Short mmCIF file of C-alpha atoms in Angstrom, two decimals:
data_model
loop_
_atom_site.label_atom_id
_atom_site.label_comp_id
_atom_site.label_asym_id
_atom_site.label_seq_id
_atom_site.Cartn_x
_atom_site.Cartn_y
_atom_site.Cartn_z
CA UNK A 59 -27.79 244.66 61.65
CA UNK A 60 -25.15 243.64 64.51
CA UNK A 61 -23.18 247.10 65.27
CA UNK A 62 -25.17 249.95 66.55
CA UNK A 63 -24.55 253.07 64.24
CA UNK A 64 -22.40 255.72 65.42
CA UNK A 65 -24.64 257.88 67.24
CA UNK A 66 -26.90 255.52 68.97
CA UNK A 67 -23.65 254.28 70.70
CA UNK A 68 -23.03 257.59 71.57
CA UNK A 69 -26.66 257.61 73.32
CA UNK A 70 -26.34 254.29 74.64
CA UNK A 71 -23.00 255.03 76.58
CA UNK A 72 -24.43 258.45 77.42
CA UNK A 73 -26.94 256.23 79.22
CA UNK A 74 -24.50 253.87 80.58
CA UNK A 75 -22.79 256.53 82.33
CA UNK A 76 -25.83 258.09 83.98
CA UNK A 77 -27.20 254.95 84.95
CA UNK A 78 -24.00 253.67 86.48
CA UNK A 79 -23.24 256.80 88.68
CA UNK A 80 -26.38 258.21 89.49
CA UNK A 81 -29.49 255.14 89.05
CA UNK A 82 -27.19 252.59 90.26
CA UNK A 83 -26.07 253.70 93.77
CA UNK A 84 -29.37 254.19 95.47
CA UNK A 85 -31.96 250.89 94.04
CA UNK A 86 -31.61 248.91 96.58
CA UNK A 87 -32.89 252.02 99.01
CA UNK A 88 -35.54 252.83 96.54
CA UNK A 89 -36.52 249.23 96.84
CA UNK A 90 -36.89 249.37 100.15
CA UNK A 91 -38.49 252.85 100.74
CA UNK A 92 -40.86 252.37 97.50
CA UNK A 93 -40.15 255.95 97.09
CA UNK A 94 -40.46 257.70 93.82
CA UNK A 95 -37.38 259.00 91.91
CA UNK A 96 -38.82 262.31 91.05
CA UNK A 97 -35.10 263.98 90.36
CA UNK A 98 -34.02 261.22 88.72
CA UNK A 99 -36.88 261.67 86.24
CA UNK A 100 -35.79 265.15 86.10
CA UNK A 101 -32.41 264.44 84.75
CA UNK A 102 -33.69 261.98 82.72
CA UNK A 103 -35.83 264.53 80.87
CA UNK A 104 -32.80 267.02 80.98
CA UNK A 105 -30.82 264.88 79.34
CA UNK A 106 -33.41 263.65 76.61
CA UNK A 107 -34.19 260.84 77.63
CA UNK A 108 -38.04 261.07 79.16
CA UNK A 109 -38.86 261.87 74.91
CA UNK A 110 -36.46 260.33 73.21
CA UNK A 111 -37.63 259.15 69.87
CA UNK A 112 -39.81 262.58 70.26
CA UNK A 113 -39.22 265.78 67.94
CA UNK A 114 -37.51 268.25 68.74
CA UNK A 115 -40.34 270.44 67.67
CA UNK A 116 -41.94 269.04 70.31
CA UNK A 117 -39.84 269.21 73.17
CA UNK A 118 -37.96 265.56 72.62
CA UNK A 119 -34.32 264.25 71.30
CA UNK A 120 -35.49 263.58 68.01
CA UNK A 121 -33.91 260.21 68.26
CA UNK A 122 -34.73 256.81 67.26
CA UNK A 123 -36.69 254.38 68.47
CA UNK A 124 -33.58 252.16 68.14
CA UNK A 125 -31.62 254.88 70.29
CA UNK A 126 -34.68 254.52 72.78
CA UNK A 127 -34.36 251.22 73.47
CA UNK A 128 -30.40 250.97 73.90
CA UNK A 129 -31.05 253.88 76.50
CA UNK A 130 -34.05 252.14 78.35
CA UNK A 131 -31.67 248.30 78.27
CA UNK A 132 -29.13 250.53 80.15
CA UNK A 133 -31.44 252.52 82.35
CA UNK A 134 -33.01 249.26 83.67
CA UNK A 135 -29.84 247.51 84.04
CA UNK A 136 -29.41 250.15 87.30
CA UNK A 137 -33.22 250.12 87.93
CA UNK A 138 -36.14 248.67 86.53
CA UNK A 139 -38.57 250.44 88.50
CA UNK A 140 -36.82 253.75 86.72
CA UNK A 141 -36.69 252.29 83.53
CA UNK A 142 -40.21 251.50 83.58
CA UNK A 143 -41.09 255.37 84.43
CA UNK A 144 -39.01 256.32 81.15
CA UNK A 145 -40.71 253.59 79.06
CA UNK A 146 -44.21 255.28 80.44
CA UNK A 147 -43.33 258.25 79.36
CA UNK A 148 -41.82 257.66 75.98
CA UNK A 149 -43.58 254.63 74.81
CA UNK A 150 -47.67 254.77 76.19
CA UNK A 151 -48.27 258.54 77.26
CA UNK A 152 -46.39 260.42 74.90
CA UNK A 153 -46.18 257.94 71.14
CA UNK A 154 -50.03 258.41 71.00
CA UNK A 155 -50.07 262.15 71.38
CA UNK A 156 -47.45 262.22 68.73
CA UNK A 157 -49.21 259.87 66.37
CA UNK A 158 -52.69 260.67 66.78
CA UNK A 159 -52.78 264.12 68.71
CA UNK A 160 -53.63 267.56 66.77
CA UNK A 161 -51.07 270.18 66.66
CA UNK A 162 -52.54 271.96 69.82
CA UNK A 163 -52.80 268.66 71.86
CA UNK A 164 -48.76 267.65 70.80
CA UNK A 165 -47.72 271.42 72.55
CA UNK A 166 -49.61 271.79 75.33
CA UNK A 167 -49.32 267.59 76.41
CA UNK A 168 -46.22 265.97 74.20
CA UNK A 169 -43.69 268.83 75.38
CA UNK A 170 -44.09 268.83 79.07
CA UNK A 171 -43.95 264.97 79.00
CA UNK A 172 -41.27 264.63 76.25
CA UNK A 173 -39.16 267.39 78.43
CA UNK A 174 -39.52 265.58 81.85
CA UNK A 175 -41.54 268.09 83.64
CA UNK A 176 -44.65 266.06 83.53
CA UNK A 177 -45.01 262.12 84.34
CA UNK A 178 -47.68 260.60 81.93
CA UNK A 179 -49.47 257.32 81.98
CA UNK A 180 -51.60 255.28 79.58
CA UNK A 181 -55.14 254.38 81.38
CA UNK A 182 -56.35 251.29 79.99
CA UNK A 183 -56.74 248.48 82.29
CA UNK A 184 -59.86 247.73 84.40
CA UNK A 185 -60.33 245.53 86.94
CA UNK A 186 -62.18 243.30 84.26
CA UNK A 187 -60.54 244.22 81.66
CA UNK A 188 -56.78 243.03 81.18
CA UNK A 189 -56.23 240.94 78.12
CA UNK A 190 -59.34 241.95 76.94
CA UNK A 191 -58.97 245.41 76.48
CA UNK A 192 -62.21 245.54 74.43
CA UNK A 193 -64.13 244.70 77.80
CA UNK A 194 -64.05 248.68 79.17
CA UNK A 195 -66.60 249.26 81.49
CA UNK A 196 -65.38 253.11 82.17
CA UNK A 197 -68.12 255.13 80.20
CA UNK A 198 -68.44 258.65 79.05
CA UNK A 199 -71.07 260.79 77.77
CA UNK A 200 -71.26 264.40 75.53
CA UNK A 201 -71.97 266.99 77.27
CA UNK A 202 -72.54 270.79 76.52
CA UNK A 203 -68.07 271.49 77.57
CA UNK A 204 -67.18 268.33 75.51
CA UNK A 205 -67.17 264.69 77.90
CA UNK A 206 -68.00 263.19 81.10
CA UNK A 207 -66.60 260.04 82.50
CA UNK A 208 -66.95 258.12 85.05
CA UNK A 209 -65.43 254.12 86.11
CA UNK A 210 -61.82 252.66 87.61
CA UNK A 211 -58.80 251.86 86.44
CA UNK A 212 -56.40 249.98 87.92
CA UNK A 213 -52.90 248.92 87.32
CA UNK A 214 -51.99 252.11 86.29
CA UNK A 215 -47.89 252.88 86.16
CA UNK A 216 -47.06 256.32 87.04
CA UNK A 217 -50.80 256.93 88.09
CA UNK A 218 -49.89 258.84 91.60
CA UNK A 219 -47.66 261.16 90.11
CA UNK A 220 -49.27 261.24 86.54
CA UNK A 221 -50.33 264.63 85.66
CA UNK A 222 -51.53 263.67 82.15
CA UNK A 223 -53.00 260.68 81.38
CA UNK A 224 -54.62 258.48 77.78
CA UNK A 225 -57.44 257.34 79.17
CA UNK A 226 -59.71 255.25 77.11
CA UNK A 227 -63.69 255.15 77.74
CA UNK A 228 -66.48 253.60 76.25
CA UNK A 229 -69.79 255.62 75.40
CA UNK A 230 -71.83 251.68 75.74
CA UNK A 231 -70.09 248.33 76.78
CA UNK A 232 -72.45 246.43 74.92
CA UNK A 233 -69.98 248.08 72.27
CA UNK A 234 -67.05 246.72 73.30
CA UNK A 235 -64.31 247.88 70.83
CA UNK A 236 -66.56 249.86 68.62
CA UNK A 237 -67.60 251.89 71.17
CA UNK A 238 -63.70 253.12 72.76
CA UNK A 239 -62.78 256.23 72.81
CA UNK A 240 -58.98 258.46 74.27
CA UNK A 241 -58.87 261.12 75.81
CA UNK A 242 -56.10 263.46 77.53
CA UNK A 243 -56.99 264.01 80.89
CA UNK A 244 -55.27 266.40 83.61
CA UNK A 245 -54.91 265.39 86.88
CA UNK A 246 -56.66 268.60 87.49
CA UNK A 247 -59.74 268.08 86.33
CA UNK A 248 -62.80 268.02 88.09
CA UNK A 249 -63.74 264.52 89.26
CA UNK A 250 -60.24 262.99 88.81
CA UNK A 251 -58.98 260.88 92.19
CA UNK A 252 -56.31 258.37 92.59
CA UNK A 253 -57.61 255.49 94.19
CA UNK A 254 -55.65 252.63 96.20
CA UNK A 255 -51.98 252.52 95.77
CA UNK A 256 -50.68 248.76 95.43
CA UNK A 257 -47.88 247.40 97.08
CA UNK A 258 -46.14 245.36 94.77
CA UNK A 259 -43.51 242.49 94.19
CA UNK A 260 -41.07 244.69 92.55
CA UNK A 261 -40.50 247.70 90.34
CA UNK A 262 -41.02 249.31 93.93
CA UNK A 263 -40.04 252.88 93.12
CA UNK A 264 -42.42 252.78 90.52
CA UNK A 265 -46.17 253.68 91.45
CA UNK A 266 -48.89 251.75 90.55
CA UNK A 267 -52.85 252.39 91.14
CA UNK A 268 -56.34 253.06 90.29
CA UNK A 269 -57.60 255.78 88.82
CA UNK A 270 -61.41 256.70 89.38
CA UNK A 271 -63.20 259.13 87.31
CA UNK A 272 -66.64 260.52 89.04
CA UNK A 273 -68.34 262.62 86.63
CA UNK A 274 -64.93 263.50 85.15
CA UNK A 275 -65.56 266.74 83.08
CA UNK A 276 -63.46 266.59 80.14
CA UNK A 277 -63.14 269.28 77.20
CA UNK A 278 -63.91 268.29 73.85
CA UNK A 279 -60.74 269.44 72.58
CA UNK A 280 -58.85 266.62 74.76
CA UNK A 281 -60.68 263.85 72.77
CA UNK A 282 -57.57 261.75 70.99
CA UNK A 283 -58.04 260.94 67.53
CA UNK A 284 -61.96 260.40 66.66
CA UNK A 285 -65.18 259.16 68.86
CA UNK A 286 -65.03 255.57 68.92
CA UNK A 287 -61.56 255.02 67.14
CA UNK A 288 -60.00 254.94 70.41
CA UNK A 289 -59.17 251.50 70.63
CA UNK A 290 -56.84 251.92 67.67
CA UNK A 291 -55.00 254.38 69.52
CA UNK A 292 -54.71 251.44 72.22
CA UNK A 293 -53.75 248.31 70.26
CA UNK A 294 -51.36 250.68 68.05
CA UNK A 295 -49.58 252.24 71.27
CA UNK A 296 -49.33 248.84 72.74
CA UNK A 297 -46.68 247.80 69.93
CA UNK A 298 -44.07 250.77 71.09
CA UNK A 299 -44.77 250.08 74.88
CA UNK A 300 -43.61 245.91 74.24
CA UNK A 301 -40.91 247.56 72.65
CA UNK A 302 -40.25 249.09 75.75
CA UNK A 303 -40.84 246.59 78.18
CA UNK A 304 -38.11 243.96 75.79
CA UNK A 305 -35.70 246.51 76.74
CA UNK A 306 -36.88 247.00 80.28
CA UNK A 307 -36.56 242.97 80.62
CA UNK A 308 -33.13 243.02 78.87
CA UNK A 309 -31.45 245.17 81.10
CA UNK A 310 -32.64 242.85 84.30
CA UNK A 311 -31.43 240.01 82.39
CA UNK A 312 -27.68 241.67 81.25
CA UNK A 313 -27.71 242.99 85.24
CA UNK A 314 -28.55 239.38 86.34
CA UNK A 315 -26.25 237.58 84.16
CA UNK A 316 -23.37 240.08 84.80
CA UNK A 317 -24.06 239.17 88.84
CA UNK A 318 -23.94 235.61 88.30
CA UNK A 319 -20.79 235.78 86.28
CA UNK A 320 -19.11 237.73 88.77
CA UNK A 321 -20.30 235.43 91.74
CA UNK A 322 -19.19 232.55 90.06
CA UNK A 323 -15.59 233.47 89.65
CA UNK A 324 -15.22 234.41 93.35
CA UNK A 325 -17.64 232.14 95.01
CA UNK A 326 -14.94 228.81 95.91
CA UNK A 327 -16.27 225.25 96.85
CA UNK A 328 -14.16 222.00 97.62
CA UNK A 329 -10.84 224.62 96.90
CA UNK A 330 -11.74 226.20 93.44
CA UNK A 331 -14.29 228.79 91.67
CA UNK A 332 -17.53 227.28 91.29
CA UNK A 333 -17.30 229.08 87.76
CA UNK A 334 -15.16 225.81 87.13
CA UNK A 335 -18.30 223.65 87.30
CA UNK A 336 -19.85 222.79 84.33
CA UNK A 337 -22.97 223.08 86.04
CA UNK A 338 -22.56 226.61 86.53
CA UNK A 339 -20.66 226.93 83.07
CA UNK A 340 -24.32 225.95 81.38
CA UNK A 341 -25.92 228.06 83.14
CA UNK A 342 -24.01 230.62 82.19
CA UNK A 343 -24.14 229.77 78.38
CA UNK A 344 -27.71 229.49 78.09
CA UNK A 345 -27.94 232.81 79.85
CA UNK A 346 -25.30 234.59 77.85
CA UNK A 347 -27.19 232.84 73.95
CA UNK A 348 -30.53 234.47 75.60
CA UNK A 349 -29.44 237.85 76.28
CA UNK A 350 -27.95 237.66 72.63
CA UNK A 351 -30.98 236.12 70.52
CA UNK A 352 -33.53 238.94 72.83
CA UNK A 353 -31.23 242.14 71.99
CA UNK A 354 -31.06 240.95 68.68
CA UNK A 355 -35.28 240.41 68.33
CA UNK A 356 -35.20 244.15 70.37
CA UNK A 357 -33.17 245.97 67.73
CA UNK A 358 -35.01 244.29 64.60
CA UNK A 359 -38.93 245.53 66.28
CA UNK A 360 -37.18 248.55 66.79
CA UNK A 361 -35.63 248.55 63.79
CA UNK A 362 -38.80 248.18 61.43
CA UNK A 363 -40.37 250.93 63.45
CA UNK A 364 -37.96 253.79 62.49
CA UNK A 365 -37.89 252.52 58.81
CA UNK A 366 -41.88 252.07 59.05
CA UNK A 367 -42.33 255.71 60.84
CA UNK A 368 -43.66 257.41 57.93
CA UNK A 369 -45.95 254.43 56.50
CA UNK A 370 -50.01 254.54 57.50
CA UNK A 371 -50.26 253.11 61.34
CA UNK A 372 -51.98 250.56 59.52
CA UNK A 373 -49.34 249.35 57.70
CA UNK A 374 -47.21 250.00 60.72
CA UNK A 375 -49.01 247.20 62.78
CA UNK A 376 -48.65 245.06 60.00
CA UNK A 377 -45.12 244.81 59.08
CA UNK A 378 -44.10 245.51 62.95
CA UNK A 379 -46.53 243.76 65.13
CA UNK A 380 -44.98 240.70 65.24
CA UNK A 381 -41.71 241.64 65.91
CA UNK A 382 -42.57 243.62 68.50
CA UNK A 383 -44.46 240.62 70.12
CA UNK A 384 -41.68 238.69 69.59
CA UNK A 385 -39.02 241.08 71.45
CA UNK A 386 -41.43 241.49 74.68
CA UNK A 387 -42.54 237.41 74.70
CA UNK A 388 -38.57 236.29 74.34
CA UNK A 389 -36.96 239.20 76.43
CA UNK A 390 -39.23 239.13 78.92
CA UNK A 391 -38.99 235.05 79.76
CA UNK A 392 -35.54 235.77 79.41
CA UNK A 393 -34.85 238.04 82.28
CA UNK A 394 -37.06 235.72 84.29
CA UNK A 395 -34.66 232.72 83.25
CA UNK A 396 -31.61 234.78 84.13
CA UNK A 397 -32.54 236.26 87.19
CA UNK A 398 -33.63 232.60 88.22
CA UNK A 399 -30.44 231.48 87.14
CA UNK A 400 -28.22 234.13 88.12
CA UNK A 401 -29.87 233.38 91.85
CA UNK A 402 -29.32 229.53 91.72
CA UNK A 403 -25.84 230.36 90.83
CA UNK A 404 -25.69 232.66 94.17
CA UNK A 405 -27.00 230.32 96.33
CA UNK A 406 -28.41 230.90 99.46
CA UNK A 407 -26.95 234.42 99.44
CA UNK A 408 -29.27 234.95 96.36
CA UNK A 409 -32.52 234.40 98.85
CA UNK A 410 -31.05 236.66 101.06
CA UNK A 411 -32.29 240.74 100.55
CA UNK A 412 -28.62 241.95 100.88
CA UNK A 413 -27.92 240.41 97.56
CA UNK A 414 -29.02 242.59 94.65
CA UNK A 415 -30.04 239.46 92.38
CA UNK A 416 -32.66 238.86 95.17
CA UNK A 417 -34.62 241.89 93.76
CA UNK A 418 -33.52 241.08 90.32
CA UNK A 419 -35.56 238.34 90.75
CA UNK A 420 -39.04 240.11 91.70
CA UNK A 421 -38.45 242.74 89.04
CA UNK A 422 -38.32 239.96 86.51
CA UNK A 423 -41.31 238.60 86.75
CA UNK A 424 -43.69 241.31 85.88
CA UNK A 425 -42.10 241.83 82.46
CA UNK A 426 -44.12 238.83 81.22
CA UNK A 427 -47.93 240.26 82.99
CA UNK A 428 -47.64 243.91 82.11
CA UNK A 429 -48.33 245.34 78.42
CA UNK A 430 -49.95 242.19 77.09
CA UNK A 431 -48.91 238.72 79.26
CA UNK A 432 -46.56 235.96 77.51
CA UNK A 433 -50.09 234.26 76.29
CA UNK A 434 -51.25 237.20 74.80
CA UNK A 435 -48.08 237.85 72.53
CA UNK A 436 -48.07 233.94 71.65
CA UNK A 437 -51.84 234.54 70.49
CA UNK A 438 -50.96 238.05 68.64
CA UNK A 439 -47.55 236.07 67.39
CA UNK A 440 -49.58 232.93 66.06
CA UNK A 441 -52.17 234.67 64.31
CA UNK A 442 -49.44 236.91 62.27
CA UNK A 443 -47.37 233.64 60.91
CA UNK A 444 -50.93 231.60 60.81
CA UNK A 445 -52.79 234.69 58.59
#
């Protein structure tokens, strides 16, 4: 597949556009203030795009997940810390309501999430438990109303503003895996706090902290799925979200490389572009091939997802696990490479905060840490082609 059909070019230039004119103007401010783009999310669900492979049934675009990802490339080519708020949304909060969720749970969570009007997360990761997600330490109990939980999360994107978040618990960490359960839990409920906020290397405008449950009282309705099947839910969202974050990476890379290009034809030296070097030239070719072979690995997870939709998650995770490892592990090193690159070619202007590839550069490098790290996908990716 090398041409986009008809109307997922419409939906990626849709995206263009917005991104351009209204994401574009004010990242370097957001950057600076950390500030949170709460009416840029807005338009974003206005126009579709905070539930885009969503039903319309349930308050989304009904689009594809190939439509998603052309969108989220272009979003993030303005602003990663934006593009990671849609990818949130879409990918980690709102895919396992839609997949797993009863009918109830899709209209009373999916819609306001899928619409815009609510920011969701996806609560996994404890402070000793990263790669291995099995290692929750969060615990919950029945009670007579349904749950109670109580532990920290940390890392969480979107937690400040989240007002619905998959949270994942475990009834006995002796358990590990066998033991997780998700649940949907409001912001409102009783015992729910957000804990410290961290400052971060990049994605500013995008908020990331802990979460701490104390004696969180749950409902039993909000329980995702089945007791103890909950890590399913985890390692089956985690596919859509490295979707996400491939497209999140690409769009740093494209923004990158277009920078570079463009510095490279005015920048002179000894009387002459220093795009005229064939220094520079490689640099440029090996960044322009990588952009290429990631969008291409991008399109083909996303790809087997929409023609996979209606198969058993099971079988999902089997014919599309891999290539969605493979999209996040390549695009990801690839926007680091670019930015890196696209900051060499810039010289010392690139070190220099007034120069846009400068934050490029610390946006790029959580794309390899967040949603499974570069080792993790080689592990996931090895195993697959091993057996």
């Amino acid at each position: 597949m090398f041409e986009l059909p008809e109307d997922v070019q419409d939906i990626r230039n849709l995206a263009r556009d917005f991104a351009r004119s209204a994401v574009l103007p004010g990242a370097t401010e957001r950057d600076r203030s950390h500030a949170f783009p709460a009416e840029l999310v807005g338009q974003l669900g206005e126009m579709g795009f905070m539930g885009l492979f969503v039903p319309e049934a349930y308050g989304g675009a009904g689009q594809s997940v190939l439509a998603y990802v052309t969108a989220l490339e272009e979003i993030s080519y303005a602003d990663a810390g934006v593009g990671v708020i849609m990818s949130v949304n879409n990918s980690l909060a709102g895919w396992p309501i839609l997949a797993f969720g009863t009918e109830e749970q899709k209209q009373r969570y999916l819609r306001p999430i899928a619409e815009g009007k609510k920011v969701g997360c996806y609560a996994l990761t404890e402070p000793n438990a990263g790669s291995d997600a099995g290692a929750q330490q969060t615990r919950y109990r029945k009670s007579a109303e349904g749950y109670v939980l109580n532990g920290t999360k940390m890392w969480i994107t979107n937690g400040p503003q989240a007002e619905i978040c998959v949270t994942y618990a475990n009834r006995d960490p002796a358990l590990r895996h066998r033991g997780v359960s998700a649940f949907i839990v409001e912001k409102a409920f009783s015992g729910f706090s957000v804990g410290k906020v961290e400052e971060k290397m990049g994605i500013a405008c995008s908020s990331t902290s802990e979460l701490i449950y104390e004696e969180l009282q749950v409902p039993a309705e909000n329980l995702l799925h089945q007791e103890d099947r909950g890590f399913a839910v985890a390692m089956a969202t985690l596919d859509g979200g490295r979707i996400g974050i491939a497209a999140q990476a690409l769009g740093i890379a494209q923004r990158a490389f277009d920078l570079g290009v463009a510095h490279a034809k005015q920048r002179e030296t000894f009387g002459k572009p220093i795009s005229t070097n064939q220094a520079i030239q490689w640099m440029i070719a090996d960044m322009g091939t990588r952009i290429e072979a990631a969008r291409l690995l991008t399109w083909k997870a996303a790809a087997l997802k929409d023609a996979n939709k209606h198969e058993p998650l099971a079988v999902q995770q089997e014919r599309c696990g891999r290539a969605c490892s493979m999209a996040k592990l390549y695009a990801s090193e690839t926007a680091n490479f670019c930015a890196d690159k696209a900051l060499q070619i810039h010289g010392g202007y690139g070190y220099s905060k007034e120069y846009e590839v400068e934050r490029l550069y610390r946006d790029a490098r959580i794309t390899t840490l967040y949603e499974g790290t570069s080792e993790i996908q080689r592990l996931v990716i090895s195993k697959s082609l091993i057996g």
